[in-house]
Short mmCIF file of C-alpha atoms and ligand atoms in Angstrom, two decimals:
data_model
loop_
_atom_site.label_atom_id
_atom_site.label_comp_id
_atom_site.label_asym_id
_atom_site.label_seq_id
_atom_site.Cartn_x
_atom_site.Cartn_y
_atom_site.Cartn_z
CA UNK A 282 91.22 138.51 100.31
CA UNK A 283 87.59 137.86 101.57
CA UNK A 284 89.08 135.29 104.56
CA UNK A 285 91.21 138.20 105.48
CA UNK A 286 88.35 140.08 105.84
CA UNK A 287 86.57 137.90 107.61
CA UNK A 288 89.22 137.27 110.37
CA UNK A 289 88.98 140.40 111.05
CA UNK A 290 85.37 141.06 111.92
CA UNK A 291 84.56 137.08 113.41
CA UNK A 292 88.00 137.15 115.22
CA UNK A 293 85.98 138.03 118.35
CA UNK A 294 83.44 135.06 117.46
CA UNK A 295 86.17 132.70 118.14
CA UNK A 296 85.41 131.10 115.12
CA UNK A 297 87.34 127.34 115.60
CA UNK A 298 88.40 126.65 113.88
CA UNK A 299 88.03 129.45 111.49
CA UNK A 300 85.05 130.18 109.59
CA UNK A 301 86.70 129.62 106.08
CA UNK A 302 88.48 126.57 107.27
CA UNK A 303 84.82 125.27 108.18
CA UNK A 304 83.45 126.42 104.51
CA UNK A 305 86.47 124.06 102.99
CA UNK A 306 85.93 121.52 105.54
CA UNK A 307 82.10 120.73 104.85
CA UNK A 308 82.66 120.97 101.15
CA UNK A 309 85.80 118.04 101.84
CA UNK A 310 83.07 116.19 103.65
CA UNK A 311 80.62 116.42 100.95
CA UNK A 312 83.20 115.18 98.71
CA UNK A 313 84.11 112.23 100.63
CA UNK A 314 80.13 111.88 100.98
CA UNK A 315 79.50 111.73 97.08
CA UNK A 316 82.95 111.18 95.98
CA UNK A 317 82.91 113.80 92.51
CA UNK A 318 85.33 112.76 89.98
CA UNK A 319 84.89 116.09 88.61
CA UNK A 320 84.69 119.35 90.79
CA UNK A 321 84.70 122.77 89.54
CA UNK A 322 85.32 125.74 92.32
CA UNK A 323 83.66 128.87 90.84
CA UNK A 324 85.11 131.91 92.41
CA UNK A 325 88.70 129.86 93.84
CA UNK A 326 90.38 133.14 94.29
CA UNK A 327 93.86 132.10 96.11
CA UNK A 328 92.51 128.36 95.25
CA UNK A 329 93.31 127.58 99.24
CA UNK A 330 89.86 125.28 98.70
CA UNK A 331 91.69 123.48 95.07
CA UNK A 332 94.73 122.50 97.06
CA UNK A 333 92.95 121.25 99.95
CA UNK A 334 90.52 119.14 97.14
CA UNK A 335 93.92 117.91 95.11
CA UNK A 336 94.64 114.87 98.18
CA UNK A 337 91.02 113.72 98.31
CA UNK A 338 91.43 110.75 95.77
CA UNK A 339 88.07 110.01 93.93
CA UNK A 340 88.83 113.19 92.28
CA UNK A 341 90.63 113.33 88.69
CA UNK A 342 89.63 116.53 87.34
CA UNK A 343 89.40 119.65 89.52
CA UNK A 344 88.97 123.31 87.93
CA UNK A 345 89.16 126.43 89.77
CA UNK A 346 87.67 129.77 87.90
CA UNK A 347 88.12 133.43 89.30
CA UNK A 348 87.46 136.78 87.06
CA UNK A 349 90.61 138.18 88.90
CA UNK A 350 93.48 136.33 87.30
CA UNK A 351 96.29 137.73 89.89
CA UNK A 352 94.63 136.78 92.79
CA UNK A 353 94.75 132.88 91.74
CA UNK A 354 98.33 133.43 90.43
CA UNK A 355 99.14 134.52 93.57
CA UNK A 356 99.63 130.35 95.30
CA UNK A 357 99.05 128.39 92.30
CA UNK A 358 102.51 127.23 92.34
CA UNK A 359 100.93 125.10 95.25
CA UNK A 360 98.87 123.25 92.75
CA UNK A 361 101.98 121.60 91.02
CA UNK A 362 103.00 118.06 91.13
CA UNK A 363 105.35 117.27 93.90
CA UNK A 364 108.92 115.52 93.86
CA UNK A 365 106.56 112.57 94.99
CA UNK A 366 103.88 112.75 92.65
CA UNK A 367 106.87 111.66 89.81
CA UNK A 368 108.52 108.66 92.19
CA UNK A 369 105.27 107.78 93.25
CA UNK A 370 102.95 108.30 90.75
CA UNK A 371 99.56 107.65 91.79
CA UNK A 372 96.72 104.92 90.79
CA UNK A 373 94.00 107.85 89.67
CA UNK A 374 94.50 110.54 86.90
CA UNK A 375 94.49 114.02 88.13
CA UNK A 376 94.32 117.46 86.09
CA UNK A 377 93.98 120.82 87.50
CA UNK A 378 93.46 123.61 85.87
CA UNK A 379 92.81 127.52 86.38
CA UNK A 380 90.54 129.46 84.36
CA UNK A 381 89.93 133.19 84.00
CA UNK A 382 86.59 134.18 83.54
CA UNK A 383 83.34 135.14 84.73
CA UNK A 384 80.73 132.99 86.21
CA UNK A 385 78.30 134.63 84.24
CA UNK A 386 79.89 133.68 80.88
CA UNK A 387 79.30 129.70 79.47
CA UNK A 388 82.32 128.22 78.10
CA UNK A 389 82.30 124.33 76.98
CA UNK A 390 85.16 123.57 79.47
CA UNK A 391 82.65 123.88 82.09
CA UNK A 392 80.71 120.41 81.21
CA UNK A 393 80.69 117.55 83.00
CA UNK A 394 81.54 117.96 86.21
CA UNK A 395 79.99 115.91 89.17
CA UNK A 396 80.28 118.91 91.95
CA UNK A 397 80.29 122.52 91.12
CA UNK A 398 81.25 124.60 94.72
CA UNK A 399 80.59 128.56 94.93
CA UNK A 400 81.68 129.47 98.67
CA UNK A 401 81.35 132.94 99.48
CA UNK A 402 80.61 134.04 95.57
CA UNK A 403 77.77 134.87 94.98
CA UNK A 404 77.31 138.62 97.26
CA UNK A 405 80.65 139.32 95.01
CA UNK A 406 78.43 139.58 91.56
CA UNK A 407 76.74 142.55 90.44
CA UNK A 408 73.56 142.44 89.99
CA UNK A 409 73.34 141.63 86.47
CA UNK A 410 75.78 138.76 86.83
CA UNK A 411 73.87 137.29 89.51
CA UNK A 412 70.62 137.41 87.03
CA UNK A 413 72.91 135.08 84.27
CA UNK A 414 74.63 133.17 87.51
CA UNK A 415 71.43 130.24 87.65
CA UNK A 416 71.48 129.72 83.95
CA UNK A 417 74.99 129.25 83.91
CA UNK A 418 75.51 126.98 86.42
CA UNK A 419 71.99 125.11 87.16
CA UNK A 420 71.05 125.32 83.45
CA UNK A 421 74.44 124.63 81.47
CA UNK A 422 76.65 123.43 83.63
CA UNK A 423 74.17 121.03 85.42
CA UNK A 424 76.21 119.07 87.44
CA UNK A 425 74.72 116.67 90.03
CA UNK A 426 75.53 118.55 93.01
CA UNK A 427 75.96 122.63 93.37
CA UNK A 428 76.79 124.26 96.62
CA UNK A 429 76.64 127.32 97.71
CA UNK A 430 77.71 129.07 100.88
CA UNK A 431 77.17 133.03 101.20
CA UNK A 432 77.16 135.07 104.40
CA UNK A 433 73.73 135.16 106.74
CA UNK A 434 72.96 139.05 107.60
CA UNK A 435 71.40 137.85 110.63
CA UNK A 436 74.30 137.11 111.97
CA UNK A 437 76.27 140.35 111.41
CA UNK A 438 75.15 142.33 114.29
CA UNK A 439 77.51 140.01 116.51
CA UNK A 440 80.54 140.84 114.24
CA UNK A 441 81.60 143.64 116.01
CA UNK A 442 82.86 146.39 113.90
CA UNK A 443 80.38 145.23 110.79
CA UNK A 444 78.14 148.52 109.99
CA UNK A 445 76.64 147.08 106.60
CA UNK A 446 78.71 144.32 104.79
CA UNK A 447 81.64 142.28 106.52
CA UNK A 448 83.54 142.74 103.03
CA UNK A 449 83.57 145.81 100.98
CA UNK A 450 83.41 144.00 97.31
CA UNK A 451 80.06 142.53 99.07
CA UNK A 452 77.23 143.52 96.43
CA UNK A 453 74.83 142.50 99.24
CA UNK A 454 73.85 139.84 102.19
CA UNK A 455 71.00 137.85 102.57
CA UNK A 456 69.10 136.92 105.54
CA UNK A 457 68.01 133.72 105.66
CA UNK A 458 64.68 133.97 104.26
CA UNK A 459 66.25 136.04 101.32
CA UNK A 460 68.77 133.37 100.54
CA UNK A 461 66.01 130.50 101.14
CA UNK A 462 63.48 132.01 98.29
CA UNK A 463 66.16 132.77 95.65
CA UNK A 464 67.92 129.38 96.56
CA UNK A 465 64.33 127.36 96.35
CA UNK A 466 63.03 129.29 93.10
CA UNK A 467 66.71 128.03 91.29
CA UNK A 468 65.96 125.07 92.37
CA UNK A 469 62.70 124.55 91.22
CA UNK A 470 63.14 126.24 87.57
CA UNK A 471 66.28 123.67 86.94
CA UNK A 472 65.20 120.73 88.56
CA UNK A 473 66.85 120.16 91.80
CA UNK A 474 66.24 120.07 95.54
CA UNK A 475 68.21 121.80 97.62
CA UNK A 476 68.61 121.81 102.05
CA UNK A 477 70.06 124.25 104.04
CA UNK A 478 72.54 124.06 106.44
CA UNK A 479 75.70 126.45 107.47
CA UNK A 480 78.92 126.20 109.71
CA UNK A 481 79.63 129.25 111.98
CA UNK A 482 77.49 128.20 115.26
CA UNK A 483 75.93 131.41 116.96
CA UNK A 484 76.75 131.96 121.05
CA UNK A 485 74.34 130.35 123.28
CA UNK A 486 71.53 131.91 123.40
CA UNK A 487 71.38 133.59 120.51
CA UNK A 488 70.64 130.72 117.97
CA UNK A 489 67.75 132.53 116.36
CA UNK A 490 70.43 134.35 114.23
CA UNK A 491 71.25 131.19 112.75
CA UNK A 492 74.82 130.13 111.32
CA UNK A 493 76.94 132.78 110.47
CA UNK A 494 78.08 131.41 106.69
CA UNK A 495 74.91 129.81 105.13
CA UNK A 496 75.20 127.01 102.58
CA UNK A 497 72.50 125.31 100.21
CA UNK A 498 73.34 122.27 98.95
CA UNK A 499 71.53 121.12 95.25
CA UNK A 500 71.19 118.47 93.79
CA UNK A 501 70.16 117.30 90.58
CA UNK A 502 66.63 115.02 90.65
CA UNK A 503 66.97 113.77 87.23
CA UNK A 504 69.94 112.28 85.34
CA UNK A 505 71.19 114.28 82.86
CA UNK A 506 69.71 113.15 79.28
CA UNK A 507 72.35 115.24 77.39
CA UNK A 508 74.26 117.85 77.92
CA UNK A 509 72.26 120.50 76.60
CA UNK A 510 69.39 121.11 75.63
CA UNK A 511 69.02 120.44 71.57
CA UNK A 512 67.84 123.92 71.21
CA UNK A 513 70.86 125.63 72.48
CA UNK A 514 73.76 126.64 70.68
CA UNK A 515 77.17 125.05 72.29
CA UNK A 516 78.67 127.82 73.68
CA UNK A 517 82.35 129.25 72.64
CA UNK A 518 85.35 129.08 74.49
CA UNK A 519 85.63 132.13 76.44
CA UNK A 520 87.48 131.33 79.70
CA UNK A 521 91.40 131.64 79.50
CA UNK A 522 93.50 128.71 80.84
CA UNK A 523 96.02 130.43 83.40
CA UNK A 524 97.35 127.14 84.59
CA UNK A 525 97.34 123.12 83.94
CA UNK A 526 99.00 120.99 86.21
CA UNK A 527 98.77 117.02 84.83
CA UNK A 528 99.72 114.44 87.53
CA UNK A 529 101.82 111.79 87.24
CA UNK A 530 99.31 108.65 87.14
CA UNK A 531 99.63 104.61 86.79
CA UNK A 532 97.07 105.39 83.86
CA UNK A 533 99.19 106.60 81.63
CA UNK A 534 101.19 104.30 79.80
CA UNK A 535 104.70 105.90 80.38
CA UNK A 536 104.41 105.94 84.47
CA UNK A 537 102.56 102.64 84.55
CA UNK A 538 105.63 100.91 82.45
CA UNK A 539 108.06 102.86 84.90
CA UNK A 540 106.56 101.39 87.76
CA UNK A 541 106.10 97.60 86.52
CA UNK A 542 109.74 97.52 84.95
CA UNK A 543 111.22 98.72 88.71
CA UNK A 544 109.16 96.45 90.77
CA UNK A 545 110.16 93.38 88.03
CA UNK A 546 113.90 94.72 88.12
CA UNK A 547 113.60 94.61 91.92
CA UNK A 548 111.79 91.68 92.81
CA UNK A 549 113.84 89.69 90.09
CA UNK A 550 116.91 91.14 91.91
CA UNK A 551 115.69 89.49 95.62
CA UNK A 552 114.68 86.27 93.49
CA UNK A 553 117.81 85.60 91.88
CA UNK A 554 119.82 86.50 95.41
CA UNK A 555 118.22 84.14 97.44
CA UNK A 556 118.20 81.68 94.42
CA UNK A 557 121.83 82.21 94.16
CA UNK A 558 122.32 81.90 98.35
CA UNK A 559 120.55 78.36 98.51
CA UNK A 560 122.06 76.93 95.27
CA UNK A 561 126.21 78.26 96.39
CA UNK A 562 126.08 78.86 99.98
CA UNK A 563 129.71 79.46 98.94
CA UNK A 564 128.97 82.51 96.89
CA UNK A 565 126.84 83.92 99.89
CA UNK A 566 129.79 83.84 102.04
CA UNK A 567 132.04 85.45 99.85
CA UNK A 568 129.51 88.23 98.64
CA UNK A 569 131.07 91.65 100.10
CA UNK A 570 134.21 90.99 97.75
CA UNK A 571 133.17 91.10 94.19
CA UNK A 572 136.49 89.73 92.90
CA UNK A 573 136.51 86.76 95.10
CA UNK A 574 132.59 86.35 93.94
CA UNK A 575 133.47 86.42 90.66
CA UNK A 576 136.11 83.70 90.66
CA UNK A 577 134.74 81.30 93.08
CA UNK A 578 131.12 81.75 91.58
CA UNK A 579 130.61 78.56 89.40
CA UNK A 580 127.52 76.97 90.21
CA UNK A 581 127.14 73.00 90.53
CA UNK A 582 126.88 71.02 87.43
CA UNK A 583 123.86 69.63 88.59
CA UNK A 584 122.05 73.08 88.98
CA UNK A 585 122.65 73.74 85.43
CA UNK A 586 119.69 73.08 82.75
CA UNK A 587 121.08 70.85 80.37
CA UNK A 588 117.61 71.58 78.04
CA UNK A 589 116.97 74.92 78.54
CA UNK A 590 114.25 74.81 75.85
CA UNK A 591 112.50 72.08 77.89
CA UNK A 592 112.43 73.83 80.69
CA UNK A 593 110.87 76.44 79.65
CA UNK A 594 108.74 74.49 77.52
CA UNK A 595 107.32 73.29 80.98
CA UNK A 596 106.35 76.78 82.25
CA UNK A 597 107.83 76.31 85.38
CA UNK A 598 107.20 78.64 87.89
CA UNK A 599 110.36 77.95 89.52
CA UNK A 600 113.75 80.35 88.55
CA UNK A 601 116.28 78.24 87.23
CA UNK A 602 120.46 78.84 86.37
CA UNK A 603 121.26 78.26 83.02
CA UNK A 604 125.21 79.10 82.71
CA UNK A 605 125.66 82.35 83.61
CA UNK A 606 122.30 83.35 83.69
CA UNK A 607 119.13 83.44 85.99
CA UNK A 608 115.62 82.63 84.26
CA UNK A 609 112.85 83.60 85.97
CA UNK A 610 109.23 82.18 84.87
CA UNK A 611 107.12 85.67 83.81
CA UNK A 612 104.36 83.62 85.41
CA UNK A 613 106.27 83.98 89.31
CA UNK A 614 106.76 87.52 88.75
CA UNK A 615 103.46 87.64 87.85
CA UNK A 616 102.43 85.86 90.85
CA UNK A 617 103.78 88.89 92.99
CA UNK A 618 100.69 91.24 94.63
CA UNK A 619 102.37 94.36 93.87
CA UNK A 620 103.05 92.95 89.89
CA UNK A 621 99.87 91.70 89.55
CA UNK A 622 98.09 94.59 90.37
CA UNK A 623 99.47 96.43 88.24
CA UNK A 624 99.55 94.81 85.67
CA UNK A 625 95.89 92.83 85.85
CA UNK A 626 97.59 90.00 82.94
CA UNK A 627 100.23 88.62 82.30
CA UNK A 628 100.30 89.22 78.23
CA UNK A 629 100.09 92.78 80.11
CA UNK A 630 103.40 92.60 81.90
CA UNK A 631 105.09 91.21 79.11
CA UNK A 632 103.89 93.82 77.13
CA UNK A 633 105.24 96.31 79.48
CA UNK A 634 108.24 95.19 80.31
CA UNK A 635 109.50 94.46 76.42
CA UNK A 636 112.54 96.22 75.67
CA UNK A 637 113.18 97.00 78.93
CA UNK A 638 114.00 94.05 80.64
CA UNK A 639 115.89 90.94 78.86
CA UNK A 640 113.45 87.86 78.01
CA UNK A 641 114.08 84.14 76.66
CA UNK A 642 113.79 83.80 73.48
CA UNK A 643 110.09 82.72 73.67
CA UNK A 644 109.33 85.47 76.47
CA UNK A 645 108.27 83.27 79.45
CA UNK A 646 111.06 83.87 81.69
CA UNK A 647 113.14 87.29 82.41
CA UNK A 648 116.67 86.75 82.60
CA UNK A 649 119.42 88.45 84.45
CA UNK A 650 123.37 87.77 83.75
CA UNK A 651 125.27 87.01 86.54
CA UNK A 652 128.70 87.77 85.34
CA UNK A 653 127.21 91.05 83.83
CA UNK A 654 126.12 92.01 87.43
CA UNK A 655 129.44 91.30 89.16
CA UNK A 656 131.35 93.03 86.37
CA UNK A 657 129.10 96.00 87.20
CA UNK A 658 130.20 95.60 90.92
N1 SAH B 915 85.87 131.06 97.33
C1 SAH B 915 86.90 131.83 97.96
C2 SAH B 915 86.89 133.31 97.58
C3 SAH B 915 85.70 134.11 97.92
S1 SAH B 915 85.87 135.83 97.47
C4 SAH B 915 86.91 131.62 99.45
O1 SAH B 915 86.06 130.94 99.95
O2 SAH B 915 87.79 132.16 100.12
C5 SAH B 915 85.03 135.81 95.92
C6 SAH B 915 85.87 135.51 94.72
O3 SAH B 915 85.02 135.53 93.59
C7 SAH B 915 86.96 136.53 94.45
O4 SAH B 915 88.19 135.90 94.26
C8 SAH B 915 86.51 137.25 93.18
O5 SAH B 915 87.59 137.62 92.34
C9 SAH B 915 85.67 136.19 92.53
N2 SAH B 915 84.63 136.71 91.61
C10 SAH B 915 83.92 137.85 91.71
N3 SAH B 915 83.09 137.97 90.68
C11 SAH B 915 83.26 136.89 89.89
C12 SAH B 915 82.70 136.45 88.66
N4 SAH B 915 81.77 137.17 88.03
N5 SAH B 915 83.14 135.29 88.13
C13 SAH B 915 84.09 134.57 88.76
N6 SAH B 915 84.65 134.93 89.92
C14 SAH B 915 84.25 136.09 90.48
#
């Protein structure tokens, strides 16, 4: 692997930290700059850069494409959902997926994505790959930002032990000047502006040799009108998925109901204790022996709703007894931060939790058994 490489021949540089870790670290910040929904990493190899991208949160779709499909199989186990991910599912949506292809080839998965990253790619393509590489990219993919990071020449006569390219698959490296022209020129014939910058600081003294990994950053001037251009035929799918990892998310229906039917079993649980504690200080006492609990628990007459239709005709927000069970009002659960969050109405958390959780007869209240829940004990 190119980092490998890398290590090897910068080692000496004192790179820290390392080089690569400073490529993945500018394109995080760039990230957390813009904040892409979409990012695409074209040439992911080992997709080290993917899994660092998976925790920054604004993102919901990230793709990683490599024309070697072993070397991404190698860690892309690492790309799976955690344990976590399914008790915990999170408030965005994320999909990743793998492709295998080359960056010279359009496929229709490729549109729409908000940051397109190529670090270290582009001295990998032949020649004639490197001739379809602006098209594909700039021209079809056209996503708002593009960067690119690709090794400075200048640089390599302090890598010791470099004699012409610090990796053999290189198919070249630029100078600066080199990389400048072709970088401007792409720019120009697709409509973005693009600055330079790099990571890799030279020693002291020597900073006319510049960084030792340049990067161009592009970026789109004009908002994209459509997504191509009338004239050209959508392209066919030619990329083959190698991997799809779908998170857990609060967006989808299934995890969103999970997570609203716990927090309503759990905060109606804490409710109806400390309901229970002030109403039979009696049962409270008695609580870490079910059997007792059981027989002694009879609440006062006077706690009792003799009208439990009018009492819920009221919409009171306060949980009541009724017998042997707890009522309480949708609207307090609602009233909760956590609740109400996630569920934004309340016709919403009723909708959610039907089925699941037992409701009066004209769904304003939840209710909870007591006997039930000391039989279970
Ligand atoms: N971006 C990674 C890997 C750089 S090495 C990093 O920063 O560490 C370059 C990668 O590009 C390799 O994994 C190689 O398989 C891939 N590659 C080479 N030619 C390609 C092409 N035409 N299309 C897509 N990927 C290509």
């Amino acid at each position: 692997m190119y980092k490998n490489f890398e290590e090897q021949f910068t080692g000496m540089m004192k790179f820290t930290p390392p080089l690569y870790k400073q490529r993945y670290q500018f394109v995080k910040d760039l990230v957390e700059k813009y904040k892409p929904k979409k990012v695409a990493d074209l040439g992911c190899a080992d997709c080290t850069l993917l899994w660092m991208l998976k925790f920054c949160s604004c993102i919901e779709v990230l793709a990683g494409l490599d024309s070697c499909a072993n070397v991404m199989k190698e860690k892309m186990h690492r790309l799976s959902p955690l344990p976590v991910d399914y008790l915990q599912p999170a408030e965005r949506s994320l999909t990743v997926t793998l492709l295998h292809g080359s960056v010279a080839h359009k496929d229709p998965c490729m549109l729409g994505f908000d940051l397109v990253t190529c670090i270290e790619l582009i001295e990998h393509l032949e020649e004639s790959e490197l001739k379809k590489f602006p098209e594909v990219v700039f021209g079809f993919m056209a996503p708002s930002i593009v960067v690119i990071s690709t090794p400075n020449s200048e640089f390599n006569p302090l890598l010791p032990g470099v004699a012409l390219f610090r990796d053999p698959d290189h198919k070249f490296e630029w100078n600066r000047v080199q990389f400048r022209s072709w970088a401007l020129e792409t720019a120009r014939r697709y409509g973005y502006s693009v600055e330079f910058t790099g990571v890799g600081h030279p020693p002291t003294g020597m900073e006319n040799v510049g960084f030792c990994t340049q990067i161009g950053v592009f970026v789109r001037k004009y908002p994209q009108t459509s997504e191509f251009t009338p004239s050209e035929k959508p392209a066919e799918a030619v990329y083959k998925t190698v991997f799809k990892a779908v998170y857990p998310s609060l967006k989808d229906e299934k995890y969103l109901q999970n997570a609203v039917v716990g927090e309503v079993i759990f905060t109606a649980q804490i409710i109806k204790q400390s309901l229970l504690d002030r109403l039979m200080p009696e049962h409270k006492e008695h609580n870490d022996d079910p059997l007792e609990r059981k027989s002694k628990f009879r609440p006062p007459v006077k706690c009792f709703s003799e009208d439990l239709e009018r009492l819920l005709a009221e919409k009171s927000t306060e949980p009541f007894v009724n017998g042997d069970v707890v009522y309480i009002p949708l609207a307090t659960i609602f009233s909760l931060p956590k609740v109400n969050q996630l569920c934004g109405t309340l016709e919403k958390l009723r909708q959610l939790i039907a089925g699941k959780v037992l409701l009066s007869s004209d769904g304003s209240a939840v209710m909870f058994s007591i006997e039930r829940e000391n039989e279970e004990n």
